[in-house]
Each structure stands twice: as C-alpha cells, then as structure tokens.
PDB file of C-alpha atoms in Angstrom:
ATOM      1  CA  UNK A   1      94.222   9.126  66.168  1.00 85.00           C
ATOM      2  CA  UNK A   2      98.009  10.922  66.367  1.00 89.00           C
ATOM      3  CA  UNK A   3     100.992  10.021  67.396  1.00 93.00           C
ATOM      4  CA  UNK A   4     105.034  10.858  66.452  1.00 96.00           C
ATOM      5  CA  UNK A   5     107.625   9.001  65.371  1.00 96.00           C
ATOM      6  CA  UNK A   6     111.536   9.974  66.010  1.00 95.00           C
ATOM      7  CA  UNK A   7     114.346   8.449  64.753  1.00 89.00           C
ATOM      8  CA  UNK A   8     116.088   6.765  68.186  1.00 86.00           C
ATOM      9  CA  UNK A   9     119.030   7.326  70.124  1.00 86.00           C
ATOM     10  CA  UNK A  10     121.611   8.453  70.946  1.00 95.00           C
ATOM     11  CA  UNK A  11     122.748  10.399  68.287  1.00 96.00           C
ATOM     12  CA  UNK A  12     126.555  11.953  68.235  1.00 97.00           C
ATOM     13  CA  UNK A  13     127.565  13.893  66.321  1.00 97.00           C
ATOM     14  CA  UNK A  14     131.225  15.950  66.434  1.00 97.00           C
ATOM     15  CA  UNK A  15     131.295  19.621  66.622  1.00 97.00           C
ATOM     16  CA  UNK A  16     130.986  21.752  63.633  1.00 96.00           C
ATOM     17  CA  UNK A  17     129.042  18.213  61.960  1.00 97.00           C
ATOM     18  CA  UNK A  18     125.428  18.821  59.862  1.00 98.00           C
ATOM     19  CA  UNK A  19     122.549  17.653  62.275  1.00 97.00           C
ATOM     20  CA  UNK A  20     118.972  15.241  60.854  1.00 97.00           C
ATOM     21  CA  UNK A  21     116.473  14.324  63.405  1.00 97.00           C
ATOM     22  CA  UNK A  22     113.596  12.652  61.662  1.00 97.00           C
ATOM     23  CA  UNK A  23     110.484  13.459  62.706  1.00 97.00           C
ATOM     24  CA  UNK A  24     107.428  11.845  61.420  1.00 97.00           C
ATOM     25  CA  UNK A  25     103.652  12.502  62.603  1.00 96.00           C
ATOM     26  CA  UNK A  26      99.971  10.581  61.700  1.00 95.00           C
ATOM     27  CA  UNK A  27      97.199  13.444  62.894  1.00 91.00           C
ATOM     28  CA  UNK A  28      92.954  14.479  62.423  1.00 83.00           C
ATOM     29  CA  UNK A  29      92.625  17.847  60.797  1.00 80.00           C
ATOM     30  CA  UNK A  30      95.157  20.342  60.659  1.00 83.00           C
ATOM     31  CA  UNK A  31      97.943  20.196  63.381  1.00 90.00           C
ATOM     32  CA  UNK A  32     100.774  22.306  64.488  1.00 92.00           C
ATOM     33  CA  UNK A  33     104.291  21.277  64.903  1.00 94.00           C
ATOM     34  CA  UNK A  34     106.999  21.339  67.002  1.00 95.00           C
ATOM     35  CA  UNK A  35     110.385  20.722  68.226  1.00 97.00           C
ATOM     36  CA  UNK A  36     111.488  20.826  71.991  1.00 96.00           C
ATOM     37  CA  UNK A  37     114.071  20.776  73.316  1.00 97.00           C
ATOM     38  CA  UNK A  38     115.414  19.137  77.062  1.00 94.00           C
ATOM     39  CA  UNK A  39     118.741  19.762  78.915  1.00 92.00           C
ATOM     40  CA  UNK A  40     119.836  17.525  81.990  1.00 86.00           C
ATOM     41  CA  UNK A  41     117.898  17.888  84.418  1.00 81.00           C
ATOM     42  CA  UNK A  42     115.346  20.838  83.055  1.00 84.00           C
ATOM     43  CA  UNK A  43     111.762  20.946  81.769  1.00 87.00           C
ATOM     44  CA  UNK A  44     111.086  21.385  77.941  1.00 92.00           C
ATOM     45  CA  UNK A  45     111.675  24.717  76.359  1.00 93.00           C
ATOM     46  CA  UNK A  46     110.233  25.643  73.557  1.00 94.00           C
ATOM     47  CA  UNK A  47     113.016  25.303  70.057  1.00 97.00           C
ATOM     48  CA  UNK A  48     110.501  26.345  66.751  1.00 96.00           C
ATOM     49  CA  UNK A  49     107.095  25.294  65.539  1.00 95.00           C
ATOM     50  CA  UNK A  50     104.836  25.727  62.464  1.00 95.00           C
ATOM     51  CA  UNK A  51     101.921  25.978  62.271  1.00 91.00           C
ATOM     52  CA  UNK A  52     100.492  25.271  58.467  1.00 90.00           C
ATOM     53  CA  UNK A  53     102.126  23.754  55.195  1.00 93.00           C
ATOM     54  CA  UNK A  54     104.894  24.577  54.014  1.00 95.00           C
ATOM     55  CA  UNK A  55     105.828  26.973  57.168  1.00 95.00           C
ATOM     56  CA  UNK A  56     109.646  26.552  58.930  1.00 97.00           C
ATOM     57  CA  UNK A  57     110.224  27.480  61.790  1.00 97.00           C
ATOM     58  CA  UNK A  58     113.803  28.365  63.058  1.00 97.00           C
ATOM     59  CA  UNK A  59     116.086  29.171  66.162  1.00 97.00           C
ATOM     60  CA  UNK A  60     119.146  29.586  66.957  1.00 95.00           C
ATOM     61  CA  UNK A  61     119.642  28.141  64.212  1.00 97.00           C
ATOM     62  CA  UNK A  62     118.140  24.849  64.001  1.00 98.00           C
ATOM     63  CA  UNK A  63     114.917  24.751  61.705  1.00 98.00           C
ATOM     64  CA  UNK A  64     112.570  22.492  60.262  1.00 98.00           C
ATOM     65  CA  UNK A  65     109.746  22.950  57.220  1.00 98.00           C
ATOM     66  CA  UNK A  66     106.592  21.627  57.654  1.00 97.00           C
ATOM     67  CA  UNK A  67     105.657  18.724  54.983  1.00 96.00           C
ATOM     68  CA  UNK A  68     102.025  17.610  54.491  1.00 94.00           C
ATOM     69  CA  UNK A  69     103.019  15.371  51.259  1.00 94.00           C
ATOM     70  CA  UNK A  70     105.573  13.294  53.260  1.00 95.00           C
ATOM     71  CA  UNK A  71     104.157  13.500  56.838  1.00 96.00           C
ATOM     72  CA  UNK A  72     107.216  15.065  58.336  1.00 97.00           C
ATOM     73  CA  UNK A  73     108.793  17.851  60.279  1.00 98.00           C
ATOM     74  CA  UNK A  74     112.501  16.630  60.306  1.00 98.00           C
ATOM     75  CA  UNK A  75     114.380  19.450  62.185  1.00 98.00           C
ATOM     76  CA  UNK A  76     118.440  20.351  61.286  1.00 98.00           C
ATOM     77  CA  UNK A  77     120.892  22.041  62.181  1.00 98.00           C
ATOM     78  CA  UNK A  78     124.071  22.791  59.403  1.00 97.00           C
ATOM     79  CA  UNK A  79     126.557  23.181  62.544  1.00 96.00           C
ATOM     80  CA  UNK A  80     126.191  21.900  66.062  1.00 97.00           C
ATOM     81  CA  UNK A  81     128.058  22.613  68.303  1.00 97.00           C
ATOM     82  CA  UNK A  82     128.719  21.237  72.636  1.00 96.00           C
ATOM     83  CA  UNK A  83     126.646  23.388  73.687  1.00 95.00           C
ATOM     84  CA  UNK A  84     123.965  21.846  71.580  1.00 97.00           C
ATOM     85  CA  UNK A  85     123.898  17.768  73.389  1.00 96.00           C
ATOM     86  CA  UNK A  86     120.649  17.841  74.869  1.00 96.00           C
ATOM     87  CA  UNK A  87     116.731  15.549  74.426  1.00 96.00           C
ATOM     88  CA  UNK A  88     114.769  16.655  71.471  1.00 97.00           C
ATOM     89  CA  UNK A  89     111.123  16.046  70.942  1.00 97.00           C
ATOM     90  CA  UNK A  90     108.848  16.276  68.369  1.00 97.00           C
ATOM     91  CA  UNK A  91     105.178  16.891  69.191  1.00 95.00           C
ATOM     92  CA  UNK A  92     101.985  17.686  68.011  1.00 93.00           C
ATOM     93  CA  UNK A  93      98.548  19.549  68.524  1.00 89.00           C
ATOM     94  CA  UNK A  94      95.022  20.167  67.575  1.00 82.00           C
ATOM     95  CA  UNK A  95      92.586  22.892  67.828  1.00 74.00           C
ATOM     96  CA  UNK A  96      90.233  19.621  67.743  1.00 71.00           C
ATOM     97  CA  UNK A  97      91.540  18.255  71.339  1.00 69.00           C
ATOM     98  CA  UNK A  98      92.291  22.053  72.313  1.00 70.00           C
ATOM     99  CA  UNK A  99      96.292  22.140  71.632  1.00 74.00           C
ATOM    100  CA  UNK A 100      96.345  18.933  73.995  1.00 84.00           C
ATOM    101  CA  UNK A 101     100.619  17.604  73.123  1.00 90.00           C
ATOM    102  CA  UNK A 102     101.372  14.702  71.739  1.00 92.00           C
ATOM    103  CA  UNK A 103     105.098  14.198  72.212  1.00 95.00           C
ATOM    104  CA  UNK A 104     107.619  11.750  70.419  1.00 96.00           C
ATOM    105  CA  UNK A 105     109.258   9.874  72.608  1.00 95.00           C
ATOM    106  CA  UNK A 106     113.064  11.780  72.288  1.00 96.00           C
ATOM    107  CA  UNK A 107     116.437  11.844  70.826  1.00 97.00           C
ATOM    108  CA  UNK A 108     118.866  12.613  72.131  1.00 96.00           C
ATOM    109  CA  UNK A 109     121.807  14.174  70.838  1.00 97.00           C
ATOM    110  CA  UNK A 110     125.538  14.127  72.394  1.00 97.00           C
ATOM    111  CA  UNK A 111     128.078  16.715  70.734  1.00 97.00           C
ATOM    112  CA  UNK A 112     131.994  15.878  71.179  1.00 97.00           C
ATOM    113  CA  UNK A 113     134.583  18.216  70.664  1.00 94.00           C
TER     114      UNK A 113
ATOM    115  CA  UNK B   1     107.457  37.700  82.789  1.00 63.00           C
ATOM    116  CA  UNK B   2     107.361  35.411  85.492  1.00 73.00           C
ATOM    117  CA  UNK B   3     107.167  31.990  83.174  1.00 91.00           C
ATOM    118  CA  UNK B   4     105.540  28.847  84.376  1.00 95.00           C
ATOM    119  CA  UNK B   5     107.233  27.459  88.116  1.00 95.00           C
ATOM    120  CA  UNK B   6     106.493  24.120  89.860  1.00 97.00           C
ATOM    121  CA  UNK B   7     106.218  23.016  93.645  1.00 96.00           C
ATOM    122  CA  UNK B   8     108.127  21.960  95.292  1.00 97.00           C
ATOM    123  CA  UNK B   9     111.356  21.091  92.391  1.00 95.00           C
ATOM    124  CA  UNK B  10     111.345  17.223  94.212  1.00 96.00           C
ATOM    125  CA  UNK B  11     110.059  14.593  96.159  1.00 96.00           C
ATOM    126  CA  UNK B  12     109.790  11.418  97.763  1.00 98.00           C
ATOM    127  CA  UNK B  13     107.049   9.587  98.926  1.00 97.00           C
ATOM    128  CA  UNK B  14     106.529   5.892  99.520  1.00 97.00           C
ATOM    129  CA  UNK B  15     104.142   3.731  97.814  1.00 97.00           C
ATOM    130  CA  UNK B  16     100.083   4.171  99.105  1.00 97.00           C
ATOM    131  CA  UNK B  17     100.205   8.184  99.627  1.00 98.00           C
ATOM    132  CA  UNK B  18      99.347  10.803  98.435  1.00 98.00           C
ATOM    133  CA  UNK B  19     100.531  13.391  96.849  1.00 98.00           C
ATOM    134  CA  UNK B  20     100.196  16.460  96.045  1.00 98.00           C
ATOM    135  CA  UNK B  21     101.994  19.067  93.128  1.00 98.00           C
ATOM    136  CA  UNK B  22     101.689  22.641  92.570  1.00 98.00           C
ATOM    137  CA  UNK B  23     101.801  24.904  89.192  1.00 98.00           C
ATOM    138  CA  UNK B  24     101.212  28.778  88.895  1.00 97.00           C
ATOM    139  CA  UNK B  25     100.983  29.711  84.925  1.00 96.00           C
ATOM    140  CA  UNK B  26     102.532  32.234  82.300  1.00 93.00           C
ATOM    141  CA  UNK B  27     101.465  35.332  83.464  1.00 92.00           C
ATOM    142  CA  UNK B  28      98.729  36.041  81.362  1.00 89.00           C
ATOM    143  CA  UNK B  29      97.866  32.643  80.319  1.00 91.00           C
ATOM    144  CA  UNK B  30      94.133  30.883  81.402  1.00 92.00           C
ATOM    145  CA  UNK B  31      94.410  26.944  80.198  1.00 92.00           C
ATOM    146  CA  UNK B  32      96.778  25.100  82.338  1.00 94.00           C
ATOM    147  CA  UNK B  33      98.014  20.781  81.574  1.00 94.00           C
ATOM    148  CA  UNK B  34      99.788  18.415  83.590  1.00 97.00           C
ATOM    149  CA  UNK B  35     101.814  16.170  81.724  1.00 97.00           C
ATOM    150  CA  UNK B  36     104.121  13.189  83.431  1.00 97.00           C
ATOM    151  CA  UNK B  37     107.389  11.706  82.132  1.00 94.00           C
ATOM    152  CA  UNK B  38     109.238   8.492  82.998  1.00 94.00           C
ATOM    153  CA  UNK B  39     113.062   8.791  82.711  1.00 90.00           C
ATOM    154  CA  UNK B  40     113.865   7.364  78.171  1.00 88.00           C
ATOM    155  CA  UNK B  41     110.599   8.691  77.625  1.00 91.00           C
ATOM    156  CA  UNK B  42     108.101  11.515  76.422  1.00 92.00           C
ATOM    157  CA  UNK B  43     105.502  13.081  78.092  1.00 94.00           C
ATOM    158  CA  UNK B  44     102.596  12.126  78.077  1.00 95.00           C
ATOM    159  CA  UNK B  45      99.150  14.504  79.023  1.00 94.00           C
ATOM    160  CA  UNK B  46      97.600  13.216  81.934  1.00 96.00           C
ATOM    161  CA  UNK B  47      95.220  16.604  81.664  1.00 95.00           C
ATOM    162  CA  UNK B  48      94.160  20.194  80.794  1.00 93.00           C
ATOM    163  CA  UNK B  49      91.978  22.649  83.654  1.00 94.00           C
ATOM    164  CA  UNK B  50      90.339  25.745  81.464  1.00 91.00           C
ATOM    165  CA  UNK B  51      88.094  28.207  83.702  1.00 91.00           C
ATOM    166  CA  UNK B  52      88.574  25.472  86.653  1.00 93.00           C
ATOM    167  CA  UNK B  53      87.626  22.587  85.001  1.00 93.00           C
ATOM    168  CA  UNK B  54      88.647  19.495  83.626  1.00 93.00           C
ATOM    169  CA  UNK B  55      88.224  19.922  80.349  1.00 89.00           C
ATOM    170  CA  UNK B  56      89.817  16.981  78.875  1.00 88.00           C
ATOM    171  CA  UNK B  57      91.335  13.706  80.686  1.00 92.00           C
ATOM    172  CA  UNK B  58      94.821  11.109  78.320  1.00 92.00           C
ATOM    173  CA  UNK B  59      94.773   7.591  80.485  1.00 93.00           C
ATOM    174  CA  UNK B  60      95.154   7.986  82.929  1.00 96.00           C
ATOM    175  CA  UNK B  61      93.594   6.478  86.544  1.00 96.00           C
ATOM    176  CA  UNK B  62      90.500   7.801  88.742  1.00 96.00           C
ATOM    177  CA  UNK B  63      94.025   8.120  91.649  1.00 97.00           C
ATOM    178  CA  UNK B  64      95.239  11.504  89.362  1.00 98.00           C
ATOM    179  CA  UNK B  65      92.659  14.255  89.968  1.00 97.00           C
ATOM    180  CA  UNK B  66      93.458  18.189  90.162  1.00 97.00           C
ATOM    181  CA  UNK B  67      92.546  21.187  90.314  1.00 97.00           C
ATOM    182  CA  UNK B  68      92.606  24.434  88.890  1.00 97.00           C
ATOM    183  CA  UNK B  69      92.263  27.915  90.748  1.00 97.00           C
ATOM    184  CA  UNK B  70      90.565  31.207  90.143  1.00 96.00           C
ATOM    185  CA  UNK B  71      94.124  32.736  89.552  1.00 95.00           C
ATOM    186  CA  UNK B  72      94.321  29.709  86.295  1.00 96.00           C
ATOM    187  CA  UNK B  73      97.512  28.395  89.150  1.00 97.00           C
ATOM    188  CA  UNK B  74      96.719  24.336  89.910  1.00 97.00           C
ATOM    189  CA  UNK B  75      97.077  21.334  91.671  1.00 98.00           C
ATOM    190  CA  UNK B  76      97.924  17.986  89.873  1.00 98.00           C
ATOM    191  CA  UNK B  77      96.904  15.237  92.662  1.00 98.00           C
ATOM    192  CA  UNK B  78      98.202  11.719  92.856  1.00 98.00           C
ATOM    193  CA  UNK B  79      96.528   8.641  95.597  1.00 97.00           C
ATOM    194  CA  UNK B  80      97.794   6.076  96.214  1.00 97.00           C
ATOM    195  CA  UNK B  81     101.147   5.753  94.842  1.00 98.00           C
ATOM    196  CA  UNK B  82     102.848   3.182  93.824  1.00 97.00           C
ATOM    197  CA  UNK B  83     106.576   2.913  92.066  1.00 97.00           C
ATOM    198  CA  UNK B  84     105.157   3.414  88.474  1.00 96.00           C
ATOM    199  CA  UNK B  85     104.379   6.925  89.213  1.00 98.00           C
ATOM    200  CA  UNK B  86     107.490   7.626  89.763  1.00 97.00           C
ATOM    201  CA  UNK B  87     108.611  10.540  86.632  1.00 97.00           C
ATOM    202  CA  UNK B  88     109.447  13.648  86.105  1.00 95.00           C
ATOM    203  CA  UNK B  89     105.983  15.515  86.669  1.00 97.00           C
ATOM    204  CA  UNK B  90     105.284  18.137  83.597  1.00 96.00           C
ATOM    205  CA  UNK B  91     103.094  21.768  83.651  1.00 96.00           C
ATOM    206  CA  UNK B  92     102.427  23.596  80.579  1.00 94.00           C
ATOM    207  CA  UNK B  93     100.298  27.506  80.778  1.00 93.00           C
ATOM    208  CA  UNK B  94      99.025  28.444  77.068  1.00 89.00           C
ATOM    209  CA  UNK B  95      96.176  31.303  76.163  1.00 87.00           C
ATOM    210  CA  UNK B  96      92.495  30.090  75.080  1.00 80.00           C
ATOM    211  CA  UNK B  97      92.914  32.974  72.571  1.00 69.00           C
ATOM    212  CA  UNK B  98      94.891  32.399  70.633  1.00 65.00           C
ATOM    213  CA  UNK B  99      94.620  29.851  67.533  1.00 60.00           C
ATOM    214  CA  UNK B 100      97.389  26.894  67.796  1.00 57.00           C
ATOM    215  CA  UNK B 101      99.107  28.153  71.024  1.00 74.00           C
ATOM    216  CA  UNK B 102     102.011  27.627  72.480  1.00 82.00           C
ATOM    217  CA  UNK B 103     102.252  25.840  75.857  1.00 87.00           C
ATOM    218  CA  UNK B 104     104.826  26.912  78.451  1.00 91.00           C
ATOM    219  CA  UNK B 105     106.988  24.171  80.117  1.00 93.00           C
ATOM    220  CA  UNK B 106     107.961  24.577  83.576  1.00 94.00           C
ATOM    221  CA  UNK B 107     111.250  23.476  85.553  1.00 93.00           C
ATOM    222  CA  UNK B 108     109.447  20.431  86.213  1.00 95.00           C
ATOM    223  CA  UNK B 109     108.939  17.981  89.680  1.00 96.00           C
ATOM    224  CA  UNK B 110     110.226  15.111  90.302  1.00 96.00           C
ATOM    225  CA  UNK B 111     108.565  12.478  92.371  1.00 97.00           C
ATOM    226  CA  UNK B 112     110.140   9.389  93.069  1.00 97.00           C
ATOM    227  CA  UNK B 113     107.991   6.418  94.827  1.00 97.00           C
ATOM    228  CA  UNK B 114     110.147   3.633  97.287  1.00 97.00           C
TER     229      UNK B 114
END
C-alpha cells in the first residue's frame, strides 16, 4: 500500500539555521511527491513537488529531491526565517489511485529570532 | 483567479445532528476531493468526485456522503454526528486532464461536535 512517514516534531531552530525535515514513503507504482505547508488556522498550501526520480522541487528557498533508491523526499532550507514557522506535510499521489493524496502526520517547525 | 473556496468557515453542532459543507473548486478544475484533518494529524482522504460521481472512497463510514454539481462544486454531508467527527474538513480540487496533477486546497471548514 501507499504511506508516508515524517520525522516527528516539533523542530525548533534559531533564525538562519539549516533545516532538514525527513520524509520517506512506500508506494506502488510511480508516485509524485509533494510538500505542503499549513500556517495556523489555515488550509494547506503547496510548497513544492517532484514527479519523477531525481527531480528536485524548489520554492521560496526550500528544496527536496526525489530519491527512488532510498524512497525519500527530505525537505531542506539553508537559512530559515521566523516566518517559516508552520506545520509541514509530506504527501504522495499515484495515477493508479486517481491522484488520491496520502499525507504524513506533519512536522511542526518553530523558528526563534 | 479565485482559488478553492469553502463554506462555512466554522460550525458547531451537537451529537446526532447532520451537517453539510460546501466547496467551490478552482477555476478550470473538474475534480473535487474531501479530506478530514483531526487536530495534530495529517489529512485523511474521505472521497473524490468526478463527473458528478464518487470515483474513489477512503476508509470512512456511510454516514459520510457527498455530491458534485454540474458546475463542479461539491457538498460533503455527515449524518448522525459523533464527537470524533470534530475536525478540519478540507476540500481540494484538481484537473483530471493532466498527468500527476497537483491538488489545491481550500481554507477548510472547522467542525466542532458537542
């Protein structure tokens, strides 16, 4: 079956620190991989995506590389800001399931000034 | 270009009541999916509507039902509400004609069952 596992939070960092949030997946077929971000009291916003192995998704300084050999899609940012404080969700979808999304449990990031 | 919209934003109901949540998809999108997000958890897939039919369903009881209208908007109905139905309900829309299409989420409806 399909599933996503994320590192548990919360993750607390100082401003300008390096961020890594780990995400691994199990999937049948060839999934697309996504990172979504959720700010307090809001819905989910797409942060970045990758649709095939070795693709790198990037947006707003965040990056993640689709690693088929390790079934991973870790989120990274070189220098976090206080405004990056939010909950981050890793997700996958497969065409076989009509692009139904499978989400991880989320990782809360707190960035302190 | 309006994104995905949902109504109402908040709702309070009591056990045993029924509730209807509404969603309008992003312009150009024809597929609507509904997710339940319990506090501190990731969203869980409820079902997906395409061409006014339920195309796929997650592991939710029949108390959860839905509808899609010719203009692609959708409703989620929950009957016989339980305390455990308290959650954020998210609607997501996408376009069926593109491979590996991204889903775009609305702001959600926060349901509290007392």
